[in-house]
PDB file of C-alpha atoms in Angstrom:
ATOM      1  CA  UNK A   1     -15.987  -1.156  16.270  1.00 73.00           C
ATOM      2  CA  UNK A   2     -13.876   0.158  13.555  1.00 77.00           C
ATOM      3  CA  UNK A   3     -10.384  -2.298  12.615  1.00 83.00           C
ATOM      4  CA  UNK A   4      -7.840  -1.476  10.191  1.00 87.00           C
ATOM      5  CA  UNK A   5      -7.437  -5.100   8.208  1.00 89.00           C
ATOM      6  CA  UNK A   6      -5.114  -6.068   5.784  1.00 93.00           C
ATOM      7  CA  UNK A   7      -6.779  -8.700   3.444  1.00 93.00           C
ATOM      8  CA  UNK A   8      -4.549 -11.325   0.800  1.00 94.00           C
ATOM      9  CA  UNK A   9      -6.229 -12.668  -2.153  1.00 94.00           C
ATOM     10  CA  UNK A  10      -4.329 -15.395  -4.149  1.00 95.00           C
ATOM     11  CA  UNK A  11      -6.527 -14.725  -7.295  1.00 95.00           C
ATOM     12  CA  UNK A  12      -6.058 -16.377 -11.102  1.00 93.00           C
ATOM     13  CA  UNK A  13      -4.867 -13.748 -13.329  1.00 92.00           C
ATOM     14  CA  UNK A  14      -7.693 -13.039 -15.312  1.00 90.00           C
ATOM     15  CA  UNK A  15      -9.188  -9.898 -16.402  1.00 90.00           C
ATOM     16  CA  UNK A  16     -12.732  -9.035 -14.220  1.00 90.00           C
ATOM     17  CA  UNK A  17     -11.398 -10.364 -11.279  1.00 90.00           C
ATOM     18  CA  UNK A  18     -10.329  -7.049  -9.766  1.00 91.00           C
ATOM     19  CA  UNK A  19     -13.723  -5.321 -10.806  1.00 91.00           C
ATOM     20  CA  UNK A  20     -15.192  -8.220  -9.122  1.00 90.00           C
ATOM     21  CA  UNK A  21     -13.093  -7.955  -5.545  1.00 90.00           C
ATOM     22  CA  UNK A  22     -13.879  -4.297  -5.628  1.00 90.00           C
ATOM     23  CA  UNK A  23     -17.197  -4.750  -6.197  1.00 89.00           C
ATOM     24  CA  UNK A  24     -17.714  -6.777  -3.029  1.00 85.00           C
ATOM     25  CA  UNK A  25     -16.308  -3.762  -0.986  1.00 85.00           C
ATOM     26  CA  UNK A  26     -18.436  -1.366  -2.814  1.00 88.00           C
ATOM     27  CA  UNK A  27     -21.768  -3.053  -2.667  1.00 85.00           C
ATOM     28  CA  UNK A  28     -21.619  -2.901   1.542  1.00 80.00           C
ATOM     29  CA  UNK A  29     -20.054   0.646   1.258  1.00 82.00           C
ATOM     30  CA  UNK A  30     -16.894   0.443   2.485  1.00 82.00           C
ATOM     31  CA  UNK A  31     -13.949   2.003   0.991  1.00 85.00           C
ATOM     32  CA  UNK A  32     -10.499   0.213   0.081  1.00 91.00           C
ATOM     33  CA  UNK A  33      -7.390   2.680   1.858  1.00 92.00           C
ATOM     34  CA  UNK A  34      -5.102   0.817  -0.499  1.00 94.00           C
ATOM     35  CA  UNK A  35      -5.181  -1.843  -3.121  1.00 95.00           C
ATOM     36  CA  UNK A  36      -2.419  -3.434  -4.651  1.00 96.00           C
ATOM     37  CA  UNK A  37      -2.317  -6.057  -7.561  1.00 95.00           C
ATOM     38  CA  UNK A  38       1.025  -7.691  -8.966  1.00 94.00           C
ATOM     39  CA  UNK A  39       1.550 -11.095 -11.087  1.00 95.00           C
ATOM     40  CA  UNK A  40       3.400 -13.932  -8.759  1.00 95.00           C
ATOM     41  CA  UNK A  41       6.435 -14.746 -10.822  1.00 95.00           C
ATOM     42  CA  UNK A  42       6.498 -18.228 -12.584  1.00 95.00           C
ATOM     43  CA  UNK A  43       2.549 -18.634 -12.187  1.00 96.00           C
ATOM     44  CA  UNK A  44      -0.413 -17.712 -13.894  1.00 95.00           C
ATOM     45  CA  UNK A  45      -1.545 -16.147 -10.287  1.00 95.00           C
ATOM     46  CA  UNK A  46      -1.492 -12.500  -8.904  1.00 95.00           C
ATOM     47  CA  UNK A  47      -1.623 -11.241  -5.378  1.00 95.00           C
ATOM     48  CA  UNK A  48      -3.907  -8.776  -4.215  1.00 95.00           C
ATOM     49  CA  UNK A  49      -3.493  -6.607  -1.134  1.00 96.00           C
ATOM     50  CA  UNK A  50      -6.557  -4.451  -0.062  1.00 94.00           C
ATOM     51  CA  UNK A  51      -5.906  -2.530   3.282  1.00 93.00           C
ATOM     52  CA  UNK A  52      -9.673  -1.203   4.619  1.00 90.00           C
ATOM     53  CA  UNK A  53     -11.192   0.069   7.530  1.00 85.00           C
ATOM     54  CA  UNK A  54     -14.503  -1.077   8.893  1.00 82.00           C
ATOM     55  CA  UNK A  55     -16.685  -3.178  11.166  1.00 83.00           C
ATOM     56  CA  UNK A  56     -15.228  -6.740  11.998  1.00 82.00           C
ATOM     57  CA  UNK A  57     -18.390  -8.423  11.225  1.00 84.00           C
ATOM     58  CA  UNK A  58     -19.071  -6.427   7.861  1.00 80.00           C
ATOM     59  CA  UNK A  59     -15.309  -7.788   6.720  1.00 82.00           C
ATOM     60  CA  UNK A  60     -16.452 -11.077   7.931  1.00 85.00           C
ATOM     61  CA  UNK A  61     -18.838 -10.780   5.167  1.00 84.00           C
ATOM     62  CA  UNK A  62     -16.546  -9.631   2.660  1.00 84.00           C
ATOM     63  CA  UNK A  63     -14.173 -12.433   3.343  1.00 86.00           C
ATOM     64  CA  UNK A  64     -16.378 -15.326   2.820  1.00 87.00           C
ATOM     65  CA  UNK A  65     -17.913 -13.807  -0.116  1.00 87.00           C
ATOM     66  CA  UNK A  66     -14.416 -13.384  -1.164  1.00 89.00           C
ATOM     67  CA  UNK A  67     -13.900 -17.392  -0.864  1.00 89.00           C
ATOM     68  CA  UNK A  68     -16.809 -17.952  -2.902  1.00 87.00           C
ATOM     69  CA  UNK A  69     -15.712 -15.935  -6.161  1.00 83.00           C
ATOM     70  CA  UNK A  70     -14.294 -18.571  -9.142  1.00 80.00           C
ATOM     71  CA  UNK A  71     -11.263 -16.722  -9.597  1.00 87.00           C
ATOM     72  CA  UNK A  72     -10.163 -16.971  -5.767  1.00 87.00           C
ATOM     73  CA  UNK A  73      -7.438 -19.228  -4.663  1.00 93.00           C
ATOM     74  CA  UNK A  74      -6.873 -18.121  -0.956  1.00 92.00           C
ATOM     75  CA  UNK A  75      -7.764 -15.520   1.362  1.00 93.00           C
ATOM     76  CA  UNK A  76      -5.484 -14.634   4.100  1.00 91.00           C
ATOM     77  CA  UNK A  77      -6.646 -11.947   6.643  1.00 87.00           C
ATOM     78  CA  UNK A  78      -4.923 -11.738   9.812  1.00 79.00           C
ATOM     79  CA  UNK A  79      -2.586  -9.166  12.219  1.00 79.00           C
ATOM     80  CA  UNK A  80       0.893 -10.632  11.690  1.00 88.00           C
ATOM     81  CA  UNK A  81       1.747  -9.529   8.230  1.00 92.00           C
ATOM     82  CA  UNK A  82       5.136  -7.854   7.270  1.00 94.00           C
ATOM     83  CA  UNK A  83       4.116  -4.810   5.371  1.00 94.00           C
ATOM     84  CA  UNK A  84       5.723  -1.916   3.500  1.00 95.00           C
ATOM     85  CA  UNK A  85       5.119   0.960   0.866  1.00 95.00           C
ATOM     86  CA  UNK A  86       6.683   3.013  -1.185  1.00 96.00           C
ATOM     87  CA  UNK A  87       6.036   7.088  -1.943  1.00 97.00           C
ATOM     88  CA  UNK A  88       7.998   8.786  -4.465  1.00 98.00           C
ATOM     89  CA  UNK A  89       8.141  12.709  -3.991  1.00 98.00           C
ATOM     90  CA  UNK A  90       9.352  15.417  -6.369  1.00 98.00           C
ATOM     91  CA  UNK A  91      11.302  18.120  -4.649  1.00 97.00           C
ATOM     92  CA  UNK A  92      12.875  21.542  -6.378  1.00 96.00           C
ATOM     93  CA  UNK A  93      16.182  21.657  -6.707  1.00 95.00           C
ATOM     94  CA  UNK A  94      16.321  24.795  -5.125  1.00 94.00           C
ATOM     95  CA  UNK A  95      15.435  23.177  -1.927  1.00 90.00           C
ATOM     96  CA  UNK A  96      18.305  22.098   0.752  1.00 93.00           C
ATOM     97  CA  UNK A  97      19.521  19.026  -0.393  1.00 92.00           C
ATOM     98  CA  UNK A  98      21.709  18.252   1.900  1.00 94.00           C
ATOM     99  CA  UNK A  99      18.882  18.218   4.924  1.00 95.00           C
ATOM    100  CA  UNK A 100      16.560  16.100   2.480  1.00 96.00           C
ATOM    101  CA  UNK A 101      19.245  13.684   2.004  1.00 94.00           C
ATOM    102  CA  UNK A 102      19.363  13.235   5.945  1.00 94.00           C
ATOM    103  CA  UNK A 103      15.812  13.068   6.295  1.00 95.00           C
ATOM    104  CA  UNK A 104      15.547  10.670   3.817  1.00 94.00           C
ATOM    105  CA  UNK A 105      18.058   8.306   5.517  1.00 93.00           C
ATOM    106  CA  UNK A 106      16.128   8.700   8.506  1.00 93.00           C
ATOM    107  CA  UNK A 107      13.439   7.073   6.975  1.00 91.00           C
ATOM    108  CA  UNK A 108      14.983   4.293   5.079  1.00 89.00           C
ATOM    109  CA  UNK A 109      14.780   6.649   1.367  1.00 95.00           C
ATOM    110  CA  UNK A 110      17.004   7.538  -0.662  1.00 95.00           C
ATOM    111  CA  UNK A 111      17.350  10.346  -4.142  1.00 95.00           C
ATOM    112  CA  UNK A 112      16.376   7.855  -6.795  1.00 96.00           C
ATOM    113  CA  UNK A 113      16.828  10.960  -9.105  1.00 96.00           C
ATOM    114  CA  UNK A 114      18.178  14.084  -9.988  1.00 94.00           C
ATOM    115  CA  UNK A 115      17.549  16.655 -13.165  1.00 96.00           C
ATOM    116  CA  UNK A 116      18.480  20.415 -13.492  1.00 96.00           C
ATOM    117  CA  UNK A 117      14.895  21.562 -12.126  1.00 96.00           C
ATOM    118  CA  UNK A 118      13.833  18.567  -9.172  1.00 97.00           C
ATOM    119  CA  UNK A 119      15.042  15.525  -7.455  1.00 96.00           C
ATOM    120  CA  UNK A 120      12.923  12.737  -6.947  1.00 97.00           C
ATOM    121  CA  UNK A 121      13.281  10.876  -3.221  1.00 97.00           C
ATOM    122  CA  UNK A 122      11.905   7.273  -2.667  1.00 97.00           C
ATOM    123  CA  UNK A 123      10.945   5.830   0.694  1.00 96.00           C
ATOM    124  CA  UNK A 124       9.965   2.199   2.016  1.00 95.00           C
ATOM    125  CA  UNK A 125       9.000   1.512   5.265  1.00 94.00           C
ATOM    126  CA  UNK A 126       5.860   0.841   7.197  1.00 93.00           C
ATOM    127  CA  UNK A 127       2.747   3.009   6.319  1.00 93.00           C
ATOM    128  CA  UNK A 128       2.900   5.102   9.883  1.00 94.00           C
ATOM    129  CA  UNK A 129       6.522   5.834   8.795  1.00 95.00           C
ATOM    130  CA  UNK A 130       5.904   6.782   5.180  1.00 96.00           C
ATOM    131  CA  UNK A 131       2.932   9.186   6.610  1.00 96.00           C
ATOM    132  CA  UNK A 132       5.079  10.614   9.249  1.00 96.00           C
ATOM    133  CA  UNK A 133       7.852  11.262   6.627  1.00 97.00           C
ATOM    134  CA  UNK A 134       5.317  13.268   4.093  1.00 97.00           C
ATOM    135  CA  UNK A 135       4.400  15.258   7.282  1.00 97.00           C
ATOM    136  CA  UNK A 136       8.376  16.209   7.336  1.00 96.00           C
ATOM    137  CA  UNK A 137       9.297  16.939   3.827  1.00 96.00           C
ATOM    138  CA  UNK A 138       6.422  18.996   3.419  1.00 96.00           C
ATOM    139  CA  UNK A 139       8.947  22.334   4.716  1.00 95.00           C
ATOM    140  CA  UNK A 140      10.706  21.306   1.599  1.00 96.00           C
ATOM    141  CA  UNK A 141       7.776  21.947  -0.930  1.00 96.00           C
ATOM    142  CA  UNK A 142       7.172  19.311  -2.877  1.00 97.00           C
ATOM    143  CA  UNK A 143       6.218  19.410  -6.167  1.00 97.00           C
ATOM    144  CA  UNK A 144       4.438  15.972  -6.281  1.00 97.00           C
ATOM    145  CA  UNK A 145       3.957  13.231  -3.874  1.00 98.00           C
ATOM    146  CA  UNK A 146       2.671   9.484  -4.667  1.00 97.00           C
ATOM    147  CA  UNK A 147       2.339   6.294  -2.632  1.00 96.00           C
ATOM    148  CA  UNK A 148       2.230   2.869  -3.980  1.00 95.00           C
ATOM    149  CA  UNK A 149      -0.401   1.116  -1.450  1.00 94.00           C
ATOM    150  CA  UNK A 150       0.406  -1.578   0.587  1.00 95.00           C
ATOM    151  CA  UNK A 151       1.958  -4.897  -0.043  1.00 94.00           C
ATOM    152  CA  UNK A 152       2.165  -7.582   2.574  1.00 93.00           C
ATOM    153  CA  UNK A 153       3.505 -10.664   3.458  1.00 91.00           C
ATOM    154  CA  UNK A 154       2.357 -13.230   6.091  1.00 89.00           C
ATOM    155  CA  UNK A 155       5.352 -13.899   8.214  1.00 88.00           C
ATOM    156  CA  UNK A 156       4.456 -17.559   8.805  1.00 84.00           C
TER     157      UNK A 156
END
């Protein structure tokens, strides 16, 4: 049976370690949905968040593999993680701005910017939210749309 699962990997920040992580989820054919990679602040860590799909016993795999890598601190895959993205989308200026404005507070957004041809709007919220939102700006014609992937946080 198919899962969504969001998988944490405390890794040292080293170069190869990505191609590495990836490299697990390619060799067993499964695809990463999103994968996001930032330094932790004050270390000489980074945090990696891959969202995938697949069979639990397949990610089972993955996981422990995962702990065996050199360059792996900790692995943390579980259901009760606090997680949010971000999509920036560019809208003509042409476009009612007023009724993007609204639908952007709807979803937690906000214009980030403005210019004499397009505005750019920025959402964060949960992934369902950020895909329902695309679904209602698209009457508004956007020029460009781009999501950052997930990042999570364990809430204990």
């Amino acid at each position: 049976m198919e899962k969504r699962r969001i998988i944490s990997v405390t890794v040292i920040n080293e170069h190869g370690v990505l191609s590495r992580i990836s490299g697990l989820f390619a060799g067993r054919g499964y695809n990463i949905e999103s994968l996001t990679v930032a330094p932790i602040p004050e270390t000489d860590l980074s945090r990696i968040t891959i969202v995938t799909n697949g069979d639990a016993k397949i990610l089972e795999q993955i996981i422990k593999q995962l702990h065996k890598l050199i360059p792996v601190l900790t692995v943390t895959e579980n259901e009760d993680f606090l997680e949010k993205e971000m999509a920036l989308i560019k809208i003509p200026i042409e476009e009612d701005i007023a009724s993007i404005e609204v639908l952007c507070r709807a979803y937690s957004g906000h214009v980030a910017n403005a210019n004499e041809k397009y505005i750019i709007v920025a959402i964060t919220d949960k992934p369902y939210r950020i895909t329902s939102f695309l679904k209602a700006i698209k009457r508004f014609n956007p020029k460009e749309i781009i999501r950052s992937g997930v990042v999570a946080l364990e809430r204990y």
